[in-house]
PDB file of C-alpha atoms in Angstrom:
ATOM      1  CA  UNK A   1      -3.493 124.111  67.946  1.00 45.00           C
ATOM      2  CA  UNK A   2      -0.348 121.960  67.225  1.00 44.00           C
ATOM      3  CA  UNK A   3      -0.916 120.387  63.918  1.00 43.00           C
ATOM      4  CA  UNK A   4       0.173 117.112  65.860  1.00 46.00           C
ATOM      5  CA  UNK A   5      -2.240 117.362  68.594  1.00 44.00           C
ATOM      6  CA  UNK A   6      -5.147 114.799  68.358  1.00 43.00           C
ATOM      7  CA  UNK A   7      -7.375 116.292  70.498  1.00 44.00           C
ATOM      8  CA  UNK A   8      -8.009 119.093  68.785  1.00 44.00           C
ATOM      9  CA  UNK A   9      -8.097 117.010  64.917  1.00 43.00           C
ATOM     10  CA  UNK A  10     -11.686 116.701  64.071  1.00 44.00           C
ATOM     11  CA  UNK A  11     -13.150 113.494  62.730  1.00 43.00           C
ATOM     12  CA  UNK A  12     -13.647 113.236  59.525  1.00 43.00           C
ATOM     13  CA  UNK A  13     -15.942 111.292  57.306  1.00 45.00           C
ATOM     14  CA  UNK A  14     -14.159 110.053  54.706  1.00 46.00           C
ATOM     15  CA  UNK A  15     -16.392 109.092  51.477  1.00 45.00           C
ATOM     16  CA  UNK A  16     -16.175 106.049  49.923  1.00 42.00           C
ATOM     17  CA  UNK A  17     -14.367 106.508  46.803  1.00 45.00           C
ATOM     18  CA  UNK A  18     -15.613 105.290  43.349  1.00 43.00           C
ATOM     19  CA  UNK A  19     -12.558 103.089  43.007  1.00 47.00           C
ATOM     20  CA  UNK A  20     -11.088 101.239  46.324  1.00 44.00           C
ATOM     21  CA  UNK A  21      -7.517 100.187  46.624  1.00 46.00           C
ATOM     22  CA  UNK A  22      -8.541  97.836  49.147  1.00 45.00           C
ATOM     23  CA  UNK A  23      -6.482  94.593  48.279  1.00 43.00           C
ATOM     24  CA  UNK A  24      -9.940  92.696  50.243  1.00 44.00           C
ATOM     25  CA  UNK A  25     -12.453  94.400  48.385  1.00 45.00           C
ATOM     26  CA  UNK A  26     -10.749  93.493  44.734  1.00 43.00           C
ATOM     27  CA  UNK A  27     -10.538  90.014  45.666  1.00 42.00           C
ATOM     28  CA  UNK A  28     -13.953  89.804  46.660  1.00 42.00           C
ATOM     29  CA  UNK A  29     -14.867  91.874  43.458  1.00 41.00           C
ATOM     30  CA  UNK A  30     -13.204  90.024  41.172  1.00 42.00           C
ATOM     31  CA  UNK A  31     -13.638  86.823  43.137  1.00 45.00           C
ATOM     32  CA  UNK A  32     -17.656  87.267  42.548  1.00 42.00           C
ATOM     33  CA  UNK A  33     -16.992  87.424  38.838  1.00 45.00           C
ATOM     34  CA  UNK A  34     -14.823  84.524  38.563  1.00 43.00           C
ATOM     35  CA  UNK A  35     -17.686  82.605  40.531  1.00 43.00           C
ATOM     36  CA  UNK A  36     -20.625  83.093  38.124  1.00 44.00           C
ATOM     37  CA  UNK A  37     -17.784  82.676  35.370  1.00 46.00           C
ATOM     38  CA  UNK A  38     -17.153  79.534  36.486  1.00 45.00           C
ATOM     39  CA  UNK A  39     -20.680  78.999  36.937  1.00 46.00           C
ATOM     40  CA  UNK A  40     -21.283  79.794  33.253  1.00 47.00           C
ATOM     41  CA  UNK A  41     -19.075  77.817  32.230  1.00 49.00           C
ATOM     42  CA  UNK A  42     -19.386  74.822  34.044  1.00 48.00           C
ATOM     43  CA  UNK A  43     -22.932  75.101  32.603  1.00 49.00           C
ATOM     44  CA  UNK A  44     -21.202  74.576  29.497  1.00 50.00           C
ATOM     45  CA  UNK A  45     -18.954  71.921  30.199  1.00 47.00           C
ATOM     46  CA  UNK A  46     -22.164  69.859  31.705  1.00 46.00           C
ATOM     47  CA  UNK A  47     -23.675  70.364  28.009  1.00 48.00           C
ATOM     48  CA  UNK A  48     -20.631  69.552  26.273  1.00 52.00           C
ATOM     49  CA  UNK A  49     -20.421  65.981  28.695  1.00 54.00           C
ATOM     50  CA  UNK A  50     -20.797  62.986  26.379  1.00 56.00           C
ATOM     51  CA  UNK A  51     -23.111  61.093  28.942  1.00 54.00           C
ATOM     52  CA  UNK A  52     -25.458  64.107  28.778  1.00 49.00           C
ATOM     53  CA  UNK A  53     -25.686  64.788  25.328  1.00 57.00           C
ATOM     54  CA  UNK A  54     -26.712  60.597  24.647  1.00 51.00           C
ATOM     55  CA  UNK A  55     -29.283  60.807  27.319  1.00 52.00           C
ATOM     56  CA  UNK A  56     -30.857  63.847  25.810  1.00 52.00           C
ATOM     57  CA  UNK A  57     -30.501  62.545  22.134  1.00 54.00           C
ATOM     58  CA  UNK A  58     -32.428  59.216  23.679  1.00 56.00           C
ATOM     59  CA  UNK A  59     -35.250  61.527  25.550  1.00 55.00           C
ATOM     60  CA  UNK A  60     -35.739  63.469  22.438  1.00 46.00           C
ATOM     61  CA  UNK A  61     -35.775  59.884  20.258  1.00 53.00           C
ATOM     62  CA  UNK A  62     -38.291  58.319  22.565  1.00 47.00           C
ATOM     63  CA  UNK A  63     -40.304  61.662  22.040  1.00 49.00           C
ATOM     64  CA  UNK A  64     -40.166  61.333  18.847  1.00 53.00           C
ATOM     65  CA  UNK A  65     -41.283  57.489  18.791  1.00 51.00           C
ATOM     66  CA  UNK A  66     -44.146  57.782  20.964  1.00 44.00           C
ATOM     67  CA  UNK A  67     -45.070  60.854  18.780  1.00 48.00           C
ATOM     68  CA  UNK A  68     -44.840  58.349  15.549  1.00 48.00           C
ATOM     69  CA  UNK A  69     -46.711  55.114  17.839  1.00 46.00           C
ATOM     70  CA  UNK A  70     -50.101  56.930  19.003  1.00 48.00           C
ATOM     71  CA  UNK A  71     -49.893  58.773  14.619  1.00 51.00           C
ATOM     72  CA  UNK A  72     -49.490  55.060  13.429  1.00 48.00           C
ATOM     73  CA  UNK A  73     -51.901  53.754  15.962  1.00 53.00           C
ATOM     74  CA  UNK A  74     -54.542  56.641  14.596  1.00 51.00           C
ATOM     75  CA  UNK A  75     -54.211  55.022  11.138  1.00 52.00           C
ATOM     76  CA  UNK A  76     -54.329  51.452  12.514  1.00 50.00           C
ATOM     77  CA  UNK A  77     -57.507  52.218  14.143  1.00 52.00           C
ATOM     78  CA  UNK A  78     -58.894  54.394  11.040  1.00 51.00           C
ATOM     79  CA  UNK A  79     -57.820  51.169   8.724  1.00 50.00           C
ATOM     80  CA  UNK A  80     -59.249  48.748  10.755  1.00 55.00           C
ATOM     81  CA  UNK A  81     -62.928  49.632  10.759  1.00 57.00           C
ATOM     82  CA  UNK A  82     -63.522  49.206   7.202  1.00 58.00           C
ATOM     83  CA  UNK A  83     -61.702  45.988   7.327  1.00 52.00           C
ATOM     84  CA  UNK A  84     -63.435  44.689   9.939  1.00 56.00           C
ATOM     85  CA  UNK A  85     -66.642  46.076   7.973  1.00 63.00           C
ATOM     86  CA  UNK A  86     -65.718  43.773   5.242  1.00 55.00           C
ATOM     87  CA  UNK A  87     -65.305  40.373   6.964  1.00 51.00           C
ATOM     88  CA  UNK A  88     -68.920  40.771   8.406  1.00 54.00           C
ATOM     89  CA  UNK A  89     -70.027  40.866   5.668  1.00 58.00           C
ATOM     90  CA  UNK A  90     -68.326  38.584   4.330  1.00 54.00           C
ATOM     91  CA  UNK A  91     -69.452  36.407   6.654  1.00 48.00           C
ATOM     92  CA  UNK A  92     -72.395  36.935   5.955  1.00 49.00           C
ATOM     93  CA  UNK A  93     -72.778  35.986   2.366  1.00 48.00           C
ATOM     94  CA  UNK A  94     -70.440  32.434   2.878  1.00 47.00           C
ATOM     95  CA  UNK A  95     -73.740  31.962   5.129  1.00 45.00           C
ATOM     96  CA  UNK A  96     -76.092  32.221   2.837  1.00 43.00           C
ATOM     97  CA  UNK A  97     -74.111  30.451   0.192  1.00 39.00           C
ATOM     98  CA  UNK A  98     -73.369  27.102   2.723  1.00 38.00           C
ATOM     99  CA  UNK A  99     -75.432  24.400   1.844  1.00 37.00           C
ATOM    100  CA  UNK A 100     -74.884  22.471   5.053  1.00 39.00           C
ATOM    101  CA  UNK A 101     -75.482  23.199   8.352  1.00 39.00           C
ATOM    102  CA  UNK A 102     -72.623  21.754   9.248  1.00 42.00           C
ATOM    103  CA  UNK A 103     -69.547  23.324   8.160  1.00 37.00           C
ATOM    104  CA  UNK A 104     -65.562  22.392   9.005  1.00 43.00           C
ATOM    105  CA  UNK A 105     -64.126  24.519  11.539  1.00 42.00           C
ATOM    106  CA  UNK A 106     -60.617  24.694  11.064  1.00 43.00           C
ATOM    107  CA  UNK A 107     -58.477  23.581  14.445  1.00 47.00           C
ATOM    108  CA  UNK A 108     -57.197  26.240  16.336  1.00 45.00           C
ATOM    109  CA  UNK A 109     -53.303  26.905  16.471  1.00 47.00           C
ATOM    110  CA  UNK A 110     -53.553  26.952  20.282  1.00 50.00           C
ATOM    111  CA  UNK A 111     -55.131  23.798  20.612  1.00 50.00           C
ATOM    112  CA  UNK A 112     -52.920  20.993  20.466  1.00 55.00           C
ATOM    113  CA  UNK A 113     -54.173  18.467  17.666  1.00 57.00           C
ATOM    114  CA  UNK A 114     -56.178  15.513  18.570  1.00 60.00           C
ATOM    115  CA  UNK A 115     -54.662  12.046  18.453  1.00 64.00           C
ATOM    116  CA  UNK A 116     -54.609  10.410  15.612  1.00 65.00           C
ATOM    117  CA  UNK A 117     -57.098   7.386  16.037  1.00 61.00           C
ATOM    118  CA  UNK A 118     -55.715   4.120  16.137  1.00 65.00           C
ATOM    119  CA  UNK A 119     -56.392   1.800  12.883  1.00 59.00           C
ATOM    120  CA  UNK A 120     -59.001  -1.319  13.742  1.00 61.00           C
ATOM    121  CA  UNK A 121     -58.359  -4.618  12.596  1.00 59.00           C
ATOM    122  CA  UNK A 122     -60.522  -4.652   9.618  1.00 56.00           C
ATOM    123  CA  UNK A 123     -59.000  -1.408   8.557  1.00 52.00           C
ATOM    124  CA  UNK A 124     -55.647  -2.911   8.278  1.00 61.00           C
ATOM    125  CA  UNK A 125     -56.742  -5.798   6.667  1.00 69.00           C
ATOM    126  CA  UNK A 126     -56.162  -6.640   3.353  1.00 73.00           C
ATOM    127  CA  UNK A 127     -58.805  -7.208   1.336  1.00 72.00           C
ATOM    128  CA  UNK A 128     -57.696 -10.591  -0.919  1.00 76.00           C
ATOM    129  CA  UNK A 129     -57.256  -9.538  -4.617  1.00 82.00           C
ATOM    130  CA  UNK A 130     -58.894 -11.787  -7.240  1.00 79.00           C
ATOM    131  CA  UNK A 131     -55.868 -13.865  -9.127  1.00 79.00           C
ATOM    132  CA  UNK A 132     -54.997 -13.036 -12.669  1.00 81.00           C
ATOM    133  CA  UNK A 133     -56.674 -15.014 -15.225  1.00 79.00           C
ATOM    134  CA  UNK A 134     -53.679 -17.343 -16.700  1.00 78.00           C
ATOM    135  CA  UNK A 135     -52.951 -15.979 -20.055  1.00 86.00           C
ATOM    136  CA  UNK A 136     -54.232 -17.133 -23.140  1.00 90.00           C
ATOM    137  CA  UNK A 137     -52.666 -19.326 -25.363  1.00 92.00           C
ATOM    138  CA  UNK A 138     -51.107 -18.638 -28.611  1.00 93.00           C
ATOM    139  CA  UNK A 139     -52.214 -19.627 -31.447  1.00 93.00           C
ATOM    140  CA  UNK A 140     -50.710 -23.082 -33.618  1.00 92.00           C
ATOM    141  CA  UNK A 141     -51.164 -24.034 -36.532  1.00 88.00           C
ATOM    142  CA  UNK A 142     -53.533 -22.019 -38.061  1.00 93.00           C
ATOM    143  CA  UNK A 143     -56.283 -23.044 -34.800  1.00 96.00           C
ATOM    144  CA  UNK A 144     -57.953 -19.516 -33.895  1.00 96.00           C
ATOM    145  CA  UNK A 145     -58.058 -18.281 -30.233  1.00 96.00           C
ATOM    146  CA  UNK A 146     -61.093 -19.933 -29.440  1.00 97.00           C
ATOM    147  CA  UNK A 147     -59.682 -23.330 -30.758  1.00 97.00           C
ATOM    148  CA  UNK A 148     -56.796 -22.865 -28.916  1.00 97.00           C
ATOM    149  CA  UNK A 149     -58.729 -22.151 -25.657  1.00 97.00           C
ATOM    150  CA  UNK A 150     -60.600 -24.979 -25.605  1.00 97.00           C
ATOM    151  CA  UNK A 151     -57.593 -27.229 -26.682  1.00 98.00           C
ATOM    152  CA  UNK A 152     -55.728 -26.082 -23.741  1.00 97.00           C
ATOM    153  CA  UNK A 153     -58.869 -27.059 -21.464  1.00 97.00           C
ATOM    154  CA  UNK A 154     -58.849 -30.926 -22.977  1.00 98.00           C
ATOM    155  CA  UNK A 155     -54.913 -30.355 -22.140  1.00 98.00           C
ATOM    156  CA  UNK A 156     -55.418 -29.109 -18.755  1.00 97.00           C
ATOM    157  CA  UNK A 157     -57.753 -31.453 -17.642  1.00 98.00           C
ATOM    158  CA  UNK A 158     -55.920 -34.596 -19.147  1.00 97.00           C
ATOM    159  CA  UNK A 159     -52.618 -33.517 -17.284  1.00 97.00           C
ATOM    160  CA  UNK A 160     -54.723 -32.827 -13.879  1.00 97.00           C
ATOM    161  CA  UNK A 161     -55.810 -36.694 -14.406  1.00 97.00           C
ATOM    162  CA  UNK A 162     -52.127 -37.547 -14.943  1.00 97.00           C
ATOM    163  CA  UNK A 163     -53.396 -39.501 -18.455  1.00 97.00           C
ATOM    164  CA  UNK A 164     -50.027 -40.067 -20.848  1.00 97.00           C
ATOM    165  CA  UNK A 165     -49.172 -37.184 -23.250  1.00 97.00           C
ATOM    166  CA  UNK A 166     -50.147 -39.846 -26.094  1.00 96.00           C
ATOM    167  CA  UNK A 167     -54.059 -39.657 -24.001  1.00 98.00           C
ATOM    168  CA  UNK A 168     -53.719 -36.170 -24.857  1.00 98.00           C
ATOM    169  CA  UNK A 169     -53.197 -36.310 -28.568  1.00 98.00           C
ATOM    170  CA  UNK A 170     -55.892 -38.812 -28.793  1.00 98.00           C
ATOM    171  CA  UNK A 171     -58.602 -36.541 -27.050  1.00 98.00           C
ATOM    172  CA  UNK A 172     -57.764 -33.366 -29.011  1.00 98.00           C
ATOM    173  CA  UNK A 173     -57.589 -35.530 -32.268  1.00 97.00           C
ATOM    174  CA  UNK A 174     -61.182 -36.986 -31.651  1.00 97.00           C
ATOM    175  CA  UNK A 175     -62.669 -32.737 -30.592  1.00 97.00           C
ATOM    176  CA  UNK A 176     -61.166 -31.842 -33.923  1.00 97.00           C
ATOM    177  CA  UNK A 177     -62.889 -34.256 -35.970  1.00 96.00           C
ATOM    178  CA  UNK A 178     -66.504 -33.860 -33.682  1.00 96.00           C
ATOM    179  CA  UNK A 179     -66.721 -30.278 -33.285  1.00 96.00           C
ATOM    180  CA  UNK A 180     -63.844 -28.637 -35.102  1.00 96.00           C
ATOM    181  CA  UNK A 181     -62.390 -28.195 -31.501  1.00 97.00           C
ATOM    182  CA  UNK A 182     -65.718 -25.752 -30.941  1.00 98.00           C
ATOM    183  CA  UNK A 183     -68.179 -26.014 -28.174  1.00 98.00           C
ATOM    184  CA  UNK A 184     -71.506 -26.502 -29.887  1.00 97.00           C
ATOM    185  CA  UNK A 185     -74.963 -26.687 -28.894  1.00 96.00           C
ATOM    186  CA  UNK A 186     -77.739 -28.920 -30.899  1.00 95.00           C
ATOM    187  CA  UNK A 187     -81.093 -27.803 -32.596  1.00 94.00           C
ATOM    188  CA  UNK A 188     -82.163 -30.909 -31.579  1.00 92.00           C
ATOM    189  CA  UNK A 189     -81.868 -29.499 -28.111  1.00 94.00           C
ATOM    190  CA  UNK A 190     -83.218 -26.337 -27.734  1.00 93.00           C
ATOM    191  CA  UNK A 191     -81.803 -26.304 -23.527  1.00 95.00           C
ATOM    192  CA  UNK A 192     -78.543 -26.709 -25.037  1.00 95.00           C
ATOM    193  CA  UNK A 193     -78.697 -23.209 -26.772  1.00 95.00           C
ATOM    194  CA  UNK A 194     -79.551 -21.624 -22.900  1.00 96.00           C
ATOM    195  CA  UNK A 195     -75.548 -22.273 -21.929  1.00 97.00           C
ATOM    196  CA  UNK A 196     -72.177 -20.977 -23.585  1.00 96.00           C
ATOM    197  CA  UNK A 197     -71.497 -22.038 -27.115  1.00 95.00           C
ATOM    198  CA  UNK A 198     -69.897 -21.440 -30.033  1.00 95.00           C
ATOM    199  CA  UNK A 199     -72.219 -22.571 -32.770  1.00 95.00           C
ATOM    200  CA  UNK A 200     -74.754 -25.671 -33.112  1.00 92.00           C
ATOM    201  CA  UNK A 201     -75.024 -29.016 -34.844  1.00 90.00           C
ATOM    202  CA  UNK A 202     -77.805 -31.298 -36.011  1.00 86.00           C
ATOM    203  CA  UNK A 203     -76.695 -34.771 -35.247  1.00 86.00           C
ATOM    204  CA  UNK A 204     -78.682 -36.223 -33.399  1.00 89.00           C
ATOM    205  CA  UNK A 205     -78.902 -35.066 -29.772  1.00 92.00           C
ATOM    206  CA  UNK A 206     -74.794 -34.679 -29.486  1.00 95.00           C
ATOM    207  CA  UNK A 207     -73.469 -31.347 -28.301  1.00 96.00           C
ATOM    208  CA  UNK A 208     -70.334 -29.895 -26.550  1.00 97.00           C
ATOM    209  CA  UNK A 209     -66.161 -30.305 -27.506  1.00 97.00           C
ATOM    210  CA  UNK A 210     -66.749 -34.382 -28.007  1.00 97.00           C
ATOM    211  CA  UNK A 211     -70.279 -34.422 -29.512  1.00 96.00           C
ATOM    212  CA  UNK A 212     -71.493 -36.814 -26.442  1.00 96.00           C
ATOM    213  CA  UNK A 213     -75.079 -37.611 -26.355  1.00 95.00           C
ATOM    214  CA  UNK A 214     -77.188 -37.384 -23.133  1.00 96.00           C
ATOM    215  CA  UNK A 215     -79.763 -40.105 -24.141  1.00 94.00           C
ATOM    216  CA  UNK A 216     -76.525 -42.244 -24.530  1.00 93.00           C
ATOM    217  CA  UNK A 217     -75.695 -41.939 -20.607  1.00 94.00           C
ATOM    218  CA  UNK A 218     -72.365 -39.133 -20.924  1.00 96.00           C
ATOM    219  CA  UNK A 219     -74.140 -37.247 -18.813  1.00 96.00           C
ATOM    220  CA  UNK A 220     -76.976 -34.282 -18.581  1.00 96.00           C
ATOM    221  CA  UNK A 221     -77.449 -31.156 -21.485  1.00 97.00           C
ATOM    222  CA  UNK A 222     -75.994 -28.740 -18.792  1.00 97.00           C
ATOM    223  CA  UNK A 223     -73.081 -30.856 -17.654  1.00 97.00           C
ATOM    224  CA  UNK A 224     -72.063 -31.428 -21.273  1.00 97.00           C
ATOM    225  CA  UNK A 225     -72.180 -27.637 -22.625  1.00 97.00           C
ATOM    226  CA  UNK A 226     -68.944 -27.399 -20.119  1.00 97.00           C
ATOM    227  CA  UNK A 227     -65.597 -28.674 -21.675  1.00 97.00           C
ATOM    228  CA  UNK A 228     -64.219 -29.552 -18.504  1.00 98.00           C
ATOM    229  CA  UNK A 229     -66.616 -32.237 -17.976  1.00 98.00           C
ATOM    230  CA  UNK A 230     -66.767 -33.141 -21.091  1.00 98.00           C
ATOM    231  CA  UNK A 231     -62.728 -33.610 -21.457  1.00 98.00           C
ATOM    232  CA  UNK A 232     -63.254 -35.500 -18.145  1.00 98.00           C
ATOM    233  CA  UNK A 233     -65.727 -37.526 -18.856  1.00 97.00           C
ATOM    234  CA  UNK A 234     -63.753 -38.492 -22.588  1.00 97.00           C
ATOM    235  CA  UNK A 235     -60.638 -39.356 -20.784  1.00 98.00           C
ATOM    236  CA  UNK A 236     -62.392 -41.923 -18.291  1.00 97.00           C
ATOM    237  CA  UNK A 237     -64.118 -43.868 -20.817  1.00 97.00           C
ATOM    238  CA  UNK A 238     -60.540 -43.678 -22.696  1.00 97.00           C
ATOM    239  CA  UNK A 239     -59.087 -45.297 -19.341  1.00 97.00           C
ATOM    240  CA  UNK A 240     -61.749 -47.917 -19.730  1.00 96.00           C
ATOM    241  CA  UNK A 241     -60.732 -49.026 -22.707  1.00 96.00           C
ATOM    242  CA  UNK A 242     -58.232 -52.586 -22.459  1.00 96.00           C
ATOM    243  CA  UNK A 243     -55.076 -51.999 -24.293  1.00 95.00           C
ATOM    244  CA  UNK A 244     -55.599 -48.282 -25.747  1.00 96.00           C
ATOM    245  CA  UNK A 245     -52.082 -47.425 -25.182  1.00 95.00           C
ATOM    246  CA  UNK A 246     -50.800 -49.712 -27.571  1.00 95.00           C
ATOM    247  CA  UNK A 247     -53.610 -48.813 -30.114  1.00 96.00           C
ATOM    248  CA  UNK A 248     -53.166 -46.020 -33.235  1.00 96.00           C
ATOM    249  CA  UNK A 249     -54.984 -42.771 -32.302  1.00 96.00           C
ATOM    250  CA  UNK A 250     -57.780 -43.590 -34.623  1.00 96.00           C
ATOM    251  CA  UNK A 251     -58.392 -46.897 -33.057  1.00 96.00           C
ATOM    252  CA  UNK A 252     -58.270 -45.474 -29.449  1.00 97.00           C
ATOM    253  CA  UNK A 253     -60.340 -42.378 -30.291  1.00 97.00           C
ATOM    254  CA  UNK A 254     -63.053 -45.130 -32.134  1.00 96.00           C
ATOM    255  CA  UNK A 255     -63.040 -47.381 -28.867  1.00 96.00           C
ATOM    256  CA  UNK A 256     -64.827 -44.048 -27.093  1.00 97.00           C
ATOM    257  CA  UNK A 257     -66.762 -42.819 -29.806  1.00 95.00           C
ATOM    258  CA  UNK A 258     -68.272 -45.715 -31.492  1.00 91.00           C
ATOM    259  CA  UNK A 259     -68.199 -43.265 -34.959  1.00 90.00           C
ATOM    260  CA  UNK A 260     -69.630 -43.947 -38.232  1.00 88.00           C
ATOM    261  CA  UNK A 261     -66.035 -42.666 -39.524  1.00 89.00           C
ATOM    262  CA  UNK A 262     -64.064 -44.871 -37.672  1.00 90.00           C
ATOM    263  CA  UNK A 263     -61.094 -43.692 -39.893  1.00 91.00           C
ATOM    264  CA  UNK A 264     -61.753 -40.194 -39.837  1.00 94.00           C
ATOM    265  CA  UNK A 265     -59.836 -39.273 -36.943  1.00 96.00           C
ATOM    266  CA  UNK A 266     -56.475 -40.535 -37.966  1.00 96.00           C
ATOM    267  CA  UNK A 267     -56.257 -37.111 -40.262  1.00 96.00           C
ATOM    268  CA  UNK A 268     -56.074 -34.887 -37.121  1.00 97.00           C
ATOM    269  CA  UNK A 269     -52.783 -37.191 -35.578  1.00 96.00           C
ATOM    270  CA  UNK A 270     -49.889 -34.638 -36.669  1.00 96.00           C
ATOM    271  CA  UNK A 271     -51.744 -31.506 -36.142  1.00 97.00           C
ATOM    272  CA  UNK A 272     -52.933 -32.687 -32.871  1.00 97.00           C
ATOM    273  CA  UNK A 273     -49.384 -33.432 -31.815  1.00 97.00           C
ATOM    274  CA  UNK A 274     -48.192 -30.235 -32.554  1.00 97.00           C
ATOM    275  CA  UNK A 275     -50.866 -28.762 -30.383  1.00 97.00           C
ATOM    276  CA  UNK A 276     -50.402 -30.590 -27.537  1.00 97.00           C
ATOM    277  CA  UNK A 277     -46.531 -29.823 -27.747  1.00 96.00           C
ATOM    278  CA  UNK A 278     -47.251 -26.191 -27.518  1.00 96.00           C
ATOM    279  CA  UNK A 279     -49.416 -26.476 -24.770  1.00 95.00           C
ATOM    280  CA  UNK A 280     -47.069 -28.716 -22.818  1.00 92.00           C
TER     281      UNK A 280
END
């Protein structure tokens, strides 16, 4: 046969050869490779993302926490118990140890406090206080405090009856030559020893500052023992007397007391006006 003649070429079966030249069949060859390569890689690149990598660093934090939350809570609970153990009984022994069946419950912080209640009248009144006693007088000269007390009262009592300062002098004058300007009961009297005094006499029935005598009408045992009333009842007879303003201190003090001494009293002038200047 003619080496050109195609009937007579038989057909052959060519074998696949190890290594193709077939442009096709190296792309898709080397295309395939280059897929899972960029597969691979893009793997990679996903990892290597910023967004990713903070979202698994917070997933593997939260982990983490709730790991820590339920150990913690384990301890909480394991803690507790005991606690709890010791407030009952606790509360137990302040129960035994409270006196009172009823105790103070402290408010809640929930609640809201109750109103303060409104004061009443007689809680917001004032109660009066008692006034000061006036103070004391100082002593003159050479008078202790209890003379000096009770020559203020004769003082007192003659301004109060608006009697001139010389009605003054006169009356404290005629209680320094009586009593010594002391309040004194009699041992003739025994009732006059029931009231304040300040020592006794023995003349006669007379008692008090003036040395008055009830049996001669000045007035009663109990009435006399006071040196208010006795002052008083010295200045009115004083008033009584015509003229005593223009008499000497002896003469007006002798008009009241009808004395024995009628000149006794005149010693007691200058002392008595220094008195009544200091307690004027």
């Amino acid at each position: 046969m003619h080496p050109d003649d195609p009937t007579d070429k038989k057909p052959t079966q060519d074998r696949p050869s190890a290594r193709t030249d077939d442009p096709a069949s190296t792309e898709r060859t080397i295309g395939r490779h280059r897929a899972a390569q960029r597969r691979r890689r893009g793997g990679r690149a996903l990892l290597a993302s910023t967004p990713v990598r903070v979202a698994l660093a917070t997933g593997v934090t939260c982990c983490l926490g709730v790991a820590a939350f339920a150990g913690a809570r384990e301890d909480a609970d394991a803690t507790r118990e005991p606690v709890a153990e010791a407030l009952a009984e606790r509360a137990v022994d302040d129960g035994r140890a409270s006196r009172s069946l009823d105790r103070a419950v402290s408010p809640s912080p929930t609640l809201s406090p109750s109103p303060t209640p409104k004061p009443t009248p007689s809680a917001t009144r004032k109660v009066p206080r008692k006034p000061a006693p006036p103070p004391r007088p100082r002593p003159v000269a050479g008078l202790t405090q209890a003379q000096m007390d009770n020559a203020k009262t004769i003082v007192d009592v003659g301004v109060e009856l608006k009697m001139p300062r010389r009605a003054l002098v006169v009356a404290v004058a005629t209680a320094m030559q009586e009593s010594r300007l002391y309040n004194l009961a009699s041992d003739v009297l025994p009732e006059s020893s029931r009231y304040p005094h300040q020592g006794s006499g023995a003349d006669h029935d007379s008692v008090g500052l003036f040395q008055q005598r009830p049996s001669s009408g000045w007035g009663t045992v109990r009435e006399l023992m006071r040196p208010t009333y006795a002052a008083q009842a010295f200045y009115e007879a004083l008033r009584d007397v015509p003229g005593w303003q223009q008499m000497s201190v002896a003469g007006a003090a002798q008009a009241v007391q009808v004395s024995a001494f009628p000149d006794a009293y005149a010693q007691h002038e200058e002392l008595a006006t220094t008195v009544v200047a200091a307690l004027t």
